[in-house]
CSV table of C-alpha atoms in Angstrom, one decimal:
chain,number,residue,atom,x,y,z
A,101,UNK,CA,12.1,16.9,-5.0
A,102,UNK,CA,8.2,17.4,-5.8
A,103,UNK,CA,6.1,14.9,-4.7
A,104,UNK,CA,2.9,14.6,-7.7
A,105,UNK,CA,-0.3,12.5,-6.9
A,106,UNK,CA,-2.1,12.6,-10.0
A,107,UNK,CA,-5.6,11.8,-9.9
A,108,UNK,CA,-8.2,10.4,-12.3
A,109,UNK,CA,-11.1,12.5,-12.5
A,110,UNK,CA,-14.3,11.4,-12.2
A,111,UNK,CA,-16.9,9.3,-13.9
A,112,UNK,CA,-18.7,10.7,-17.4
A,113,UNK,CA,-21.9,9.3,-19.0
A,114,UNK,CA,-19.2,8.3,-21.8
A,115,UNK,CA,-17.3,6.7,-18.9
A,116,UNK,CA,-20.2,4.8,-17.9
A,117,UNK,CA,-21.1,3.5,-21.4
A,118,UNK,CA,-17.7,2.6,-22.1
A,119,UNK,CA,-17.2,5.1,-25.3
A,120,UNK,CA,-14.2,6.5,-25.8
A,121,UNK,CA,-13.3,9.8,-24.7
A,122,UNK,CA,-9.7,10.7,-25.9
A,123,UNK,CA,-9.9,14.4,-26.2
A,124,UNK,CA,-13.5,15.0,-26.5
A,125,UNK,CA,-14.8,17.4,-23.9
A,126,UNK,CA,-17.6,15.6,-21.6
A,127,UNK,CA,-18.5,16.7,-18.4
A,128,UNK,CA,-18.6,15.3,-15.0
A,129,UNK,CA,-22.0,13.0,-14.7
A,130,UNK,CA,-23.4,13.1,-10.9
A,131,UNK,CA,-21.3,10.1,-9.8
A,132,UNK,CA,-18.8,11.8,-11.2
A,133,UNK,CA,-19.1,14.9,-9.0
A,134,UNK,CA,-19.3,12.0,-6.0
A,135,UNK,CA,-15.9,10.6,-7.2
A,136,UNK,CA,-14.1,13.8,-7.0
A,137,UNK,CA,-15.7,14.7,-3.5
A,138,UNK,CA,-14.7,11.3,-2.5
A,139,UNK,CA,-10.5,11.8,-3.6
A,140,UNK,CA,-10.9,15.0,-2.2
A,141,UNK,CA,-11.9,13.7,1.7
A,142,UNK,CA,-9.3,10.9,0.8
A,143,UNK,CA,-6.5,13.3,0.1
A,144,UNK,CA,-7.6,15.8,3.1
A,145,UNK,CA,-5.2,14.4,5.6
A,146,UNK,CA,-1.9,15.0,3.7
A,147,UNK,CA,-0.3,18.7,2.8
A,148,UNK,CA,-0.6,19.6,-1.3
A,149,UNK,CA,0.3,22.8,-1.6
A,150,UNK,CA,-1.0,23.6,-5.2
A,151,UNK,CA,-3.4,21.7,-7.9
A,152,UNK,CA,-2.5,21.3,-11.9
A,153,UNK,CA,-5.3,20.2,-14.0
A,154,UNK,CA,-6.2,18.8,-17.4
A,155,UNK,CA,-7.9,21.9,-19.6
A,156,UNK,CA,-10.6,19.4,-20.4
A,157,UNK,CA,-14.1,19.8,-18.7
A,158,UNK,CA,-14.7,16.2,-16.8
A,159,UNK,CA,-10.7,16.7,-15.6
A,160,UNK,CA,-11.0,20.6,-14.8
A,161,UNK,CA,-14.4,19.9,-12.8
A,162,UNK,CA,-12.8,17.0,-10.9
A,163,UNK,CA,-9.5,19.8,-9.9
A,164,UNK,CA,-12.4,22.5,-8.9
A,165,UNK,CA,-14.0,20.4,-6.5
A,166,UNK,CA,-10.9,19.2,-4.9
A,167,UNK,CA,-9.4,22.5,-4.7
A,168,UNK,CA,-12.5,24.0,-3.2
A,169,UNK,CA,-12.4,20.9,-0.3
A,170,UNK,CA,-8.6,21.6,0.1
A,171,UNK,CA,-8.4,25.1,0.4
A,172,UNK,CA,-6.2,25.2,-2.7
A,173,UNK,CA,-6.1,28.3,-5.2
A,174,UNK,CA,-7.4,27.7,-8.9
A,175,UNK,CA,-6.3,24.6,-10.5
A,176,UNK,CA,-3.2,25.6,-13.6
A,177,UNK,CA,-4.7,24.2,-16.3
A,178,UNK,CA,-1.7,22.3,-18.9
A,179,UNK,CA,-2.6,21.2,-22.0
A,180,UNK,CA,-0.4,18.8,-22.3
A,181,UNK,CA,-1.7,16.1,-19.4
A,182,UNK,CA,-4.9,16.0,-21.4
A,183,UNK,CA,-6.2,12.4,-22.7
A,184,UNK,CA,-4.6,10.4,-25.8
A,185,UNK,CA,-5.7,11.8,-29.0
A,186,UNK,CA,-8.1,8.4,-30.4
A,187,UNK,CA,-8.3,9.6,-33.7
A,188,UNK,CA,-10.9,7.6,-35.5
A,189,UNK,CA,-11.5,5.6,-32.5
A,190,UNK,CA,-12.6,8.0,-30.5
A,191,UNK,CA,-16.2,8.4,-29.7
A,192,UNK,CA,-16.7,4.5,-30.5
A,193,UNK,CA,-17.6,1.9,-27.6
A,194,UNK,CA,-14.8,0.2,-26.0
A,195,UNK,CA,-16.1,-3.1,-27.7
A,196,UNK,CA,-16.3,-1.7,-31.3
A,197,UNK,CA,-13.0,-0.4,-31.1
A,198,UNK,CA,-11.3,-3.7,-29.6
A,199,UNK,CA,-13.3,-5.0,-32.8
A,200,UNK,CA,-12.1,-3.0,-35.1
A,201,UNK,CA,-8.4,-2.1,-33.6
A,202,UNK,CA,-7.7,-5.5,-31.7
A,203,UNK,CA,-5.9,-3.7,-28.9
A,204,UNK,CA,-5.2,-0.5,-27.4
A,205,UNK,CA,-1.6,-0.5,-28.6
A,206,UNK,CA,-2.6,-1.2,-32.1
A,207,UNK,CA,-2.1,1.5,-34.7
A,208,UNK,CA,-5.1,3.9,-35.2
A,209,UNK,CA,-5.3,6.6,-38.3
A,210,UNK,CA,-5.2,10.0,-36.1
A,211,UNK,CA,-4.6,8.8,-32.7
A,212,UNK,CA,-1.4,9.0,-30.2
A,213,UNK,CA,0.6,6.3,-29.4
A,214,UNK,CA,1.0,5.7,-25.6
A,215,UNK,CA,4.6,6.2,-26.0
A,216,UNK,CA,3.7,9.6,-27.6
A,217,UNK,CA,1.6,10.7,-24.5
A,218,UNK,CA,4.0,9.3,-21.8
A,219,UNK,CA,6.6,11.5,-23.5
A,220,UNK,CA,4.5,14.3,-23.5
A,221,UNK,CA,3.2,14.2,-20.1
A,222,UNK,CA,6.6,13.8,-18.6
A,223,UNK,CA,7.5,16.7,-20.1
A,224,UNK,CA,4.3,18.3,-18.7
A,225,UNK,CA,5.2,16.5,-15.0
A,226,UNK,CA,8.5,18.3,-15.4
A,227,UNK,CA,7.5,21.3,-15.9
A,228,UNK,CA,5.0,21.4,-13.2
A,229,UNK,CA,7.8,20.2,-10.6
A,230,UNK,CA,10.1,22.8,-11.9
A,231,UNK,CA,7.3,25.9,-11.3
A,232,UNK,CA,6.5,24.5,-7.8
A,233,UNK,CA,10.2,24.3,-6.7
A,234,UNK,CA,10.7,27.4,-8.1
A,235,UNK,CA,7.8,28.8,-5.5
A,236,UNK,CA,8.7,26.1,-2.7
A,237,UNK,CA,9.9,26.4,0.5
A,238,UNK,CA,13.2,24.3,1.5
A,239,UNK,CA,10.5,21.5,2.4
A,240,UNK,CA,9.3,18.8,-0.5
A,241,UNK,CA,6.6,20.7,-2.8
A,242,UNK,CA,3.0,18.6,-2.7
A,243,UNK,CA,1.1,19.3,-5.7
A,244,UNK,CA,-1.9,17.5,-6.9
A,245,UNK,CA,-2.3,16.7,-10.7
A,246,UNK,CA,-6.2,15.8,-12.1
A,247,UNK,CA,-5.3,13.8,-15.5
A,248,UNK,CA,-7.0,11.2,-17.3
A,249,UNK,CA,-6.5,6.8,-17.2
A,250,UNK,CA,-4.9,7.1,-20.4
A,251,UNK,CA,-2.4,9.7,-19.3
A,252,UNK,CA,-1.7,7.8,-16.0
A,253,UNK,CA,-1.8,4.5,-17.4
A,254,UNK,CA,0.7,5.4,-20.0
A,255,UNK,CA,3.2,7.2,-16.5
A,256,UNK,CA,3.3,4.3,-14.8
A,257,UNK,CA,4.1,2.1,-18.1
A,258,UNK,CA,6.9,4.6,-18.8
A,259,UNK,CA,8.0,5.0,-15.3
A,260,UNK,CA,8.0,0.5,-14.4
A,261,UNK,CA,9.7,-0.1,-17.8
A,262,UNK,CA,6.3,-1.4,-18.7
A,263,UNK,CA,5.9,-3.7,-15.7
A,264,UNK,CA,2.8,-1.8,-14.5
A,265,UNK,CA,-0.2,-1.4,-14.4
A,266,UNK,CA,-0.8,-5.1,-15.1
A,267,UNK,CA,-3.1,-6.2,-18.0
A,268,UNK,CA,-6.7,-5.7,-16.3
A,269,UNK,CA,-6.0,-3.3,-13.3
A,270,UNK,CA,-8.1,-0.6,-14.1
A,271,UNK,CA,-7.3,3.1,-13.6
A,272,UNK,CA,-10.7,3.8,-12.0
A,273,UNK,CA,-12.1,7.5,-11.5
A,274,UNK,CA,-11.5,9.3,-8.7
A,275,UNK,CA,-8.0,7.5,-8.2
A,276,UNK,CA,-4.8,8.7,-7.2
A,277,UNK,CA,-1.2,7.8,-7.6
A,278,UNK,CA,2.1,9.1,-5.7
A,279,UNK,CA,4.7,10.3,-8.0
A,280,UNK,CA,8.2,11.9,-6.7
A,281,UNK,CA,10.2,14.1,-9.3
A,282,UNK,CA,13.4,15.4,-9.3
A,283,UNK,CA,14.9,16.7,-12.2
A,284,UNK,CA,15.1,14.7,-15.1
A,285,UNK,CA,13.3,12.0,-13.4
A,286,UNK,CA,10.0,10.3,-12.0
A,287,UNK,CA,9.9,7.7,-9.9
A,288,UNK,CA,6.3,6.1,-8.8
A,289,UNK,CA,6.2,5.9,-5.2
A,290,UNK,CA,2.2,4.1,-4.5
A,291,UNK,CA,0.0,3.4,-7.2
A,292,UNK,CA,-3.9,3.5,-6.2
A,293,UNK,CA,-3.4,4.9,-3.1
A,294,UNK,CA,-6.7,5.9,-3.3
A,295,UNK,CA,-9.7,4.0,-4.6
């Protein structure tokens, strides 16, 4: 068994305008910086014994800044827990594309489906569960996991058979989650554990 808390990194000017990210590289704004110090203290009285991140800037920042406050190597960067691709959605403000779109599950020319990235990041969450047992002691292996709302969002869909989150709970920056896997399977143990 691993236990994964995967955390949301932390705020971006696009964030804070609400534009779209998706796979767009923006950095960590100030607050942003403050969010990931923040999850860091937060997750300071529990054992992780490695970090995974995102390859994308504003999720890589966010792992750097909690593995410097931990004590924990370099983050392992995986392609594959980055955001949902928005295609032609992406850089467009949250309002245009609930304008243009209707809704976040609605087709868009270019972009994931959140069934495609939940599929893709449980394969990713796999992975990552089987390299740390493969370097774990007998004990349960902590690892920490910085990834992106739409990535977690689309977990916790998968793994509540869509029951969670609820429409309007927010996946806010700098939050964290409590995952266990075991082979072939995650199971979602606290969901904002830490806001």
């Amino acid at each position: 068994m691993t236990l994964l808390t995967l955390v949301r990194h932390g705020q971006t000017d696009w964030n804070l305008a609400r534009r779209i990210q998706g796979s767009t590289d923006i950095p960590l704004n100030e607050t942003g910086r403050a969010d990931a110090r923040t999850a860091a203290e937060r997750l300071e009285g529990t054992t992780h014994h490695s970090i995974y991140s995102s390859p994308l800037l504003r999720a890589r920042e966010t792992a750097e800044i909690i593995a410097a406050r931990l004590g924990l190597g370099a983050p392992v960067l995986v392609p594959d827990i980055r955001e949902r691709e928005f295609g032609e959605g992406e850089g467009m403000l949250v309002s245009e594309y609930m304008k243009t779109y209707g809704d976040w599950l609605a087709p868009v020319p270019g972009a994931e489906t959140l069934d495609e990235v939940a599929v893709r990041a449980m394969d990713a969450l796999d992975a990552i569960a089987r390299d740390s047992r493969r370097r774990s002691t007998p004990v349960a292996e902590s690892v920490i996991v910085v990834a992106h709302g739409g990535v977690i969002r689309s977990l916790i869909s998968h793994v509540s058979g869509g029951t969670l989150p609820r429409d309007g709970d927010p996946i806010v920056n700098g939050s964290a989650y409590r995952f266990e896997a075991s082979p072939g399977m995650l199971r979602l143990l606290d969901q904002s554990v830490l806001i």
